[in-house]
Coordinates of C-alpha atoms in Angstrom, one line a residue:
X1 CA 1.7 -23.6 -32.8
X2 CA 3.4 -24.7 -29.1
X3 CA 1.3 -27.8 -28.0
X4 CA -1.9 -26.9 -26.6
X5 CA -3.0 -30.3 -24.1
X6 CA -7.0 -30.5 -22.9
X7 CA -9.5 -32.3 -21.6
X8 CA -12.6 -33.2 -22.9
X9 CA -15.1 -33.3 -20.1
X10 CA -19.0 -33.6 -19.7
X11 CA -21.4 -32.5 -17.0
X12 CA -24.4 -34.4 -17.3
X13 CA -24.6 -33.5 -20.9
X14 CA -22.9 -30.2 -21.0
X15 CA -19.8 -30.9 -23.2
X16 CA -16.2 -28.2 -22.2
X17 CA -12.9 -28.1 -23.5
X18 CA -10.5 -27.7 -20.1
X19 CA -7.3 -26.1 -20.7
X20 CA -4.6 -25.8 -17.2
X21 CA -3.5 -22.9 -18.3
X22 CA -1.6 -21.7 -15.0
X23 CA 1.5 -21.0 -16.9
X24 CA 0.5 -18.8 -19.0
X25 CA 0.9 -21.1 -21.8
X26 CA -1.9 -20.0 -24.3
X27 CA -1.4 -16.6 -26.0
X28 CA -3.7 -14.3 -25.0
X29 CA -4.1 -12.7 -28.4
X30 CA -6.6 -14.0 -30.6
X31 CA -8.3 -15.8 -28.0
X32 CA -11.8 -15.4 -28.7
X33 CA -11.4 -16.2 -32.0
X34 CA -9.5 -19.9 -30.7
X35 CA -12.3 -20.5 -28.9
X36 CA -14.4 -20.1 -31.3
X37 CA -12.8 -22.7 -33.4
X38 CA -12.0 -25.3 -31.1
X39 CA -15.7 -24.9 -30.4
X40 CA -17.0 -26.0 -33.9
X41 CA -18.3 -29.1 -34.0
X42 CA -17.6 -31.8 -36.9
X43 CA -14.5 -29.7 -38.0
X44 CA -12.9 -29.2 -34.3
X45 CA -12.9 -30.6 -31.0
X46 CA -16.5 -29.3 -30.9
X47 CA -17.7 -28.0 -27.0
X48 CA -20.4 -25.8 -26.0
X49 CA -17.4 -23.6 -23.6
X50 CA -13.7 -23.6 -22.8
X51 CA -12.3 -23.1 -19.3
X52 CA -9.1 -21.4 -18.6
X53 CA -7.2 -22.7 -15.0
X54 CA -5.0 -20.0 -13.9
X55 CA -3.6 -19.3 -10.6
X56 CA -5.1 -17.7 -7.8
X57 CA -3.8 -15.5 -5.0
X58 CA -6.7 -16.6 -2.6
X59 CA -8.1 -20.1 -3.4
X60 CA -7.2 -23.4 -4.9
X61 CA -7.4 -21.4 -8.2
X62 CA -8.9 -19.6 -10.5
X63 CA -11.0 -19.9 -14.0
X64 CA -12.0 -18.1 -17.2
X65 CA -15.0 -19.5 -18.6
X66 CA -15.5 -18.8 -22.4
X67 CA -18.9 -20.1 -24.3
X68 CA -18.9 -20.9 -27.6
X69 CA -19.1 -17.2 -29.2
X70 CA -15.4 -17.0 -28.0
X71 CA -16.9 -14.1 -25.3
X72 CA -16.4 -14.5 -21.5
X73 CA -19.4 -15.3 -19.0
X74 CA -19.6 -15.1 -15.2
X75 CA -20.7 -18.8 -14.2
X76 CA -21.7 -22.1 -15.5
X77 CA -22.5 -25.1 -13.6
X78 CA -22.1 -27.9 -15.3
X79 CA -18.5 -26.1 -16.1
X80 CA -17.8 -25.9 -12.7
X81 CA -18.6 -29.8 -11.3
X82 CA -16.5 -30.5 -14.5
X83 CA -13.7 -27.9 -13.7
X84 CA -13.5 -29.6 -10.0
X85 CA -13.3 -33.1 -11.2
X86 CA -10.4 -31.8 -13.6
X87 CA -8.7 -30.1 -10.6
X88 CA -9.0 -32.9 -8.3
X89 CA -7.6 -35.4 -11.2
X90 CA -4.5 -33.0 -11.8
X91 CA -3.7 -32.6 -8.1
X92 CA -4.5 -28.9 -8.6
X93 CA -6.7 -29.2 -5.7
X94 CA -8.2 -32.0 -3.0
X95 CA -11.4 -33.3 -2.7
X96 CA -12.6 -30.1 -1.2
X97 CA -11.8 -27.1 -3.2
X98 CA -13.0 -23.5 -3.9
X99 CA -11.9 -21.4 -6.8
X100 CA -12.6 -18.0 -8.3
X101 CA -14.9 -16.8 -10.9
X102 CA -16.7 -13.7 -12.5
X103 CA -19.7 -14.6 -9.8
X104 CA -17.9 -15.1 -7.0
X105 CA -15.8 -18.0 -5.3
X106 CA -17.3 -21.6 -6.3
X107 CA -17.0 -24.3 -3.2
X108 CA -17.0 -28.0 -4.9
X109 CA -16.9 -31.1 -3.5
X110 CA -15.5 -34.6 -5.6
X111 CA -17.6 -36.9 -4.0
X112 CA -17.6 -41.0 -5.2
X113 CA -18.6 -42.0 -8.3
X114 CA -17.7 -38.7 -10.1
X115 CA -20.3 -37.3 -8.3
X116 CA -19.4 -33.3 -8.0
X117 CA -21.3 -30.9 -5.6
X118 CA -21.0 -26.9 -6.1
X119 CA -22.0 -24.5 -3.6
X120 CA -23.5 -21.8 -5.7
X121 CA -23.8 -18.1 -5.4
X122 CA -26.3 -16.4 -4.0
X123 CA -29.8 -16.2 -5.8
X124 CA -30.6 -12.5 -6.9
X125 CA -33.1 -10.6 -9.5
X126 CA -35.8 -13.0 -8.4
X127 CA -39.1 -11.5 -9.9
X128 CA -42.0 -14.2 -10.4
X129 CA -44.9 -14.0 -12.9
X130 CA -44.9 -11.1 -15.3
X131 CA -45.1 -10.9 -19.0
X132 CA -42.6 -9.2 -21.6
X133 CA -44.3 -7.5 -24.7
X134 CA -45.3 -10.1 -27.6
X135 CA -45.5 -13.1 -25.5
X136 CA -48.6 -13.7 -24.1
X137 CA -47.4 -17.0 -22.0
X138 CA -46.4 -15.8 -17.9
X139 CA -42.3 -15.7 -17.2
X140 CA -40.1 -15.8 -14.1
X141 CA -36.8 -14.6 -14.4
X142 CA -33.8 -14.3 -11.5
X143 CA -29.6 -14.8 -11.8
X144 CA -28.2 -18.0 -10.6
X145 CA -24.8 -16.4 -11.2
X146 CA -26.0 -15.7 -15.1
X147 CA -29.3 -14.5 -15.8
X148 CA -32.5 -16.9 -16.4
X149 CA -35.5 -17.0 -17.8
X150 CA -38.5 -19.5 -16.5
X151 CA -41.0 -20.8 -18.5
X152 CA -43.7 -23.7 -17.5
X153 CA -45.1 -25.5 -20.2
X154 CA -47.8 -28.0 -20.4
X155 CA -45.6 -30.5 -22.7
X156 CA -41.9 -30.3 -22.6
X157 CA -41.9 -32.0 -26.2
X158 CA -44.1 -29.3 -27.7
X159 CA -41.1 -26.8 -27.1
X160 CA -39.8 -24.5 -30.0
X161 CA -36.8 -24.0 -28.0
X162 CA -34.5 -22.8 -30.5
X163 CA -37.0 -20.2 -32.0
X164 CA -39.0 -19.1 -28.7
X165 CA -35.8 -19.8 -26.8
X166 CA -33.7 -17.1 -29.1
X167 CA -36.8 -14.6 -29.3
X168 CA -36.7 -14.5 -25.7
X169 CA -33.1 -13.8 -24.9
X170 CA -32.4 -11.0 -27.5
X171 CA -36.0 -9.4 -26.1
X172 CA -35.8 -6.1 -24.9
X173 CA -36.8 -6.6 -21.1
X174 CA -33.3 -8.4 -20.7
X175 CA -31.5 -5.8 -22.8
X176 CA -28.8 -4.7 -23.1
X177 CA -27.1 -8.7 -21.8
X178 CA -29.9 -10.6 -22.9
X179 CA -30.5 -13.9 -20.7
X180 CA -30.6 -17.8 -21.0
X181 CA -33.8 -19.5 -21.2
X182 CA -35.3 -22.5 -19.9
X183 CA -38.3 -24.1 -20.9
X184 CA -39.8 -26.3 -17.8
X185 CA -42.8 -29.1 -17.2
X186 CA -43.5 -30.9 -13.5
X187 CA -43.7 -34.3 -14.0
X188 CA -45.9 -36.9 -11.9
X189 CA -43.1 -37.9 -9.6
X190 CA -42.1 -34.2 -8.8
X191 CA -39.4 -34.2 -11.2
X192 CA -38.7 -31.1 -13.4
X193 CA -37.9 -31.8 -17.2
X194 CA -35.7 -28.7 -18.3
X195 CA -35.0 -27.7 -21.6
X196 CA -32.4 -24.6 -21.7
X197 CA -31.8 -22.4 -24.8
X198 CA -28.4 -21.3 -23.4
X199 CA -26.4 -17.6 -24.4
X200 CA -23.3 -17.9 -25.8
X201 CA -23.9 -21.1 -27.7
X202 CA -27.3 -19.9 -29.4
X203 CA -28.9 -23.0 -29.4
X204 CA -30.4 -25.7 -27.2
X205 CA -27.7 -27.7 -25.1
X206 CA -28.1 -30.8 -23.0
X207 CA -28.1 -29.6 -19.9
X208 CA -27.6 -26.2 -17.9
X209 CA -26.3 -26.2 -14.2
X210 CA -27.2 -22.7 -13.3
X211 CA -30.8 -23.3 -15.6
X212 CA -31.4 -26.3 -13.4
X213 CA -30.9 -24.4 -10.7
X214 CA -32.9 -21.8 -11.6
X215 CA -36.1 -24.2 -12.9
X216 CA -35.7 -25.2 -9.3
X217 CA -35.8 -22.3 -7.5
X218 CA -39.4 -21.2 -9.7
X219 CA -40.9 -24.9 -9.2
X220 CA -40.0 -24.9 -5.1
X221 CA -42.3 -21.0 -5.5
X222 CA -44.9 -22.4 -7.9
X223 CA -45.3 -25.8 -7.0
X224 CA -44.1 -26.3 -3.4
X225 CA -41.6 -28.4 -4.4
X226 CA -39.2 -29.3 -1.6
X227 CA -35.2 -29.5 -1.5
X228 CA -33.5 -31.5 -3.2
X229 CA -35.3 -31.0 -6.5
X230 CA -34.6 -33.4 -9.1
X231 CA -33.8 -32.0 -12.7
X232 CA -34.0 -34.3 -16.2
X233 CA -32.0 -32.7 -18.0
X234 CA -32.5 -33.1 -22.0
X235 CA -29.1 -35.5 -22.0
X236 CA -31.4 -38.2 -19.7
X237 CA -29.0 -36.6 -16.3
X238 CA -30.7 -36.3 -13.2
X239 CA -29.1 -33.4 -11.5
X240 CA -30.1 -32.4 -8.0
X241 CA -31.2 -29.2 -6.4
X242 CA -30.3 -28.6 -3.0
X243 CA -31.2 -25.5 -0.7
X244 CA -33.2 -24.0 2.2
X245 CA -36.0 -21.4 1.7
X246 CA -37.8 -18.8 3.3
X247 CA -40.8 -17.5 1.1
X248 CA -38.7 -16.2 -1.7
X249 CA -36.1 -16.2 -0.1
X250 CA -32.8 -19.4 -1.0
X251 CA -29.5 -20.1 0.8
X252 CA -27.3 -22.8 0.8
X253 CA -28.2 -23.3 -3.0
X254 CA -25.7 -26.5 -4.0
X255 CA -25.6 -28.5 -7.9
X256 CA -25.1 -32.1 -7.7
X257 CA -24.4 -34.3 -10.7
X258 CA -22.5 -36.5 -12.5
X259 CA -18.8 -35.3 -14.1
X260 CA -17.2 -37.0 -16.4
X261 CA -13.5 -37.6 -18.5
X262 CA -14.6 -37.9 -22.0
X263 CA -10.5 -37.7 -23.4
X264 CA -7.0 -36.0 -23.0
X265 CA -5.9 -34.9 -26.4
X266 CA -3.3 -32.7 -28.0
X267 CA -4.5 -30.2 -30.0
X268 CA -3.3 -30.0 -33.4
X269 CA -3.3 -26.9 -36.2
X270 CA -5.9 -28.2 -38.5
X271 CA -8.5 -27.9 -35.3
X272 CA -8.4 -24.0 -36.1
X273 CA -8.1 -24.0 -39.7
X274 CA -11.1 -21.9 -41.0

């Protein structure tokens, strides 16, 4: 196996595996199944994506965002602040950047501190308050770039996430894609605790950009709750909500939150031994 060089990076909690791959240097075939195993954790590097930097015709660059399954998905927050600090670090890009994905072009900022801003795309799918058959508690669903599912619970705590959470994204109303799910609870100071059953890594993750976004979107509806929205994610990460609203109506939607080097490593053969 050629040398395979990474990053390991973290977005207030989400964990990725960030390959420049703008030489074409990873082999294309058997990709998914890399992915997969450089995703295990214990027995690999262990990450909840990988991210692919490739050129880009139009912007800075370009990225393929993989979750843990090994299969491709449109956006991801937290991968995106992280993919912008990685840029900015490698001289791939400046402080200001934009860079292509599945959901459109991202805009990021690097701001002090590891601090990393991303403009997101725009809000779509928005339906509030309905019910899907077998559940008798009230959802919201809309796409922040992947598609979401809103919740409010009385105790975040309380949560079955990973059985409710999974019940709800292979249910038939968000057939034939399924969605991500997020689990959300107001708190006294106004900010919203999320917890984010995420597709792709079939489980409950530490944090979710585009589920943050999404928890803030319903809470700003539901609550009144006013730009920027503050998010406690379940990694103890504030991230912040930013954006301007008419009725149901968002624009200017940006992510803010902390990004952050975990390691540079070399990957070695026994990290996909089976």
């Amino acid at each position: 196996m050629n040398p395979v060089f990474f990053y390991k990076m973290s977005g207030s909690g989400n964990d990725f595996i960030i390959i420049d791959n703008r030489e074409k240097s990873l082999p294309e075939e058997n990709l998914s199944k890399f992915i997969m195993a450089v995703c295990r954790r214990r027995i690999s590097v262990g990450a909840d994506g990988v991210i692919l930097i490739e050129k880009s015709d139009i912007v800075d660059f370009k990225w393929r965002f993989f979750n843990s399954d090994g299969k491709i998905a449109e956006m991801c927050g937290n991968g995106a602040r992280c993919t912008a600090l990685f840029a900015f670090l490698n001289g791939i890009a400046g402080s200001e950047m934009a860079f292509e994905t599945l959901a459109g072009i991202i805009h990021a900022s690097v701001l002090p501190n590891n601090l990393v801003k991303i403009k997101m795309t725009d809000i779509r799918d928005l339906k509030v308050d309905f019910q899907i058959e077998g559940e008798k508690s009230t959802l919201s669903s809309l796409n922040t770039g992947v598609p979401h599912a809103v919740m409010i619970v009385d105790n975040i705590e309380d949560v079955a996430v990973k059985e409710l959470g999974r019940e709800i994204r292979f249910h038939n109303a968000f057939a034939p894609s399924g969605t991500n799910v997020n689990f959300i609870s107001v708190l006294p100071d106004q900010t919203v605790a999320v917890r984010t059953y995420e597709r792709g890594v079939e489980d409950e993750t530490l944090a979710c950009g585009t589920g943050s976004v999404a928890s803030a979107m319903i809470t700003a509806i539901k609550f009144g709750l006013v730009s920027p929205v503050k998010i406690l994610a379940r990694s103890g990460e504030t991230l912040r909500i930013y954006f301007k609203q008419d009725n149901n109506t968002f624009s200017d939607v940006y992510l803010e939150g902390d990004a952050r080097l975990i390691y540079k490593a070399q990957l070695c053969e026994d990290a996909l031994k089976g």
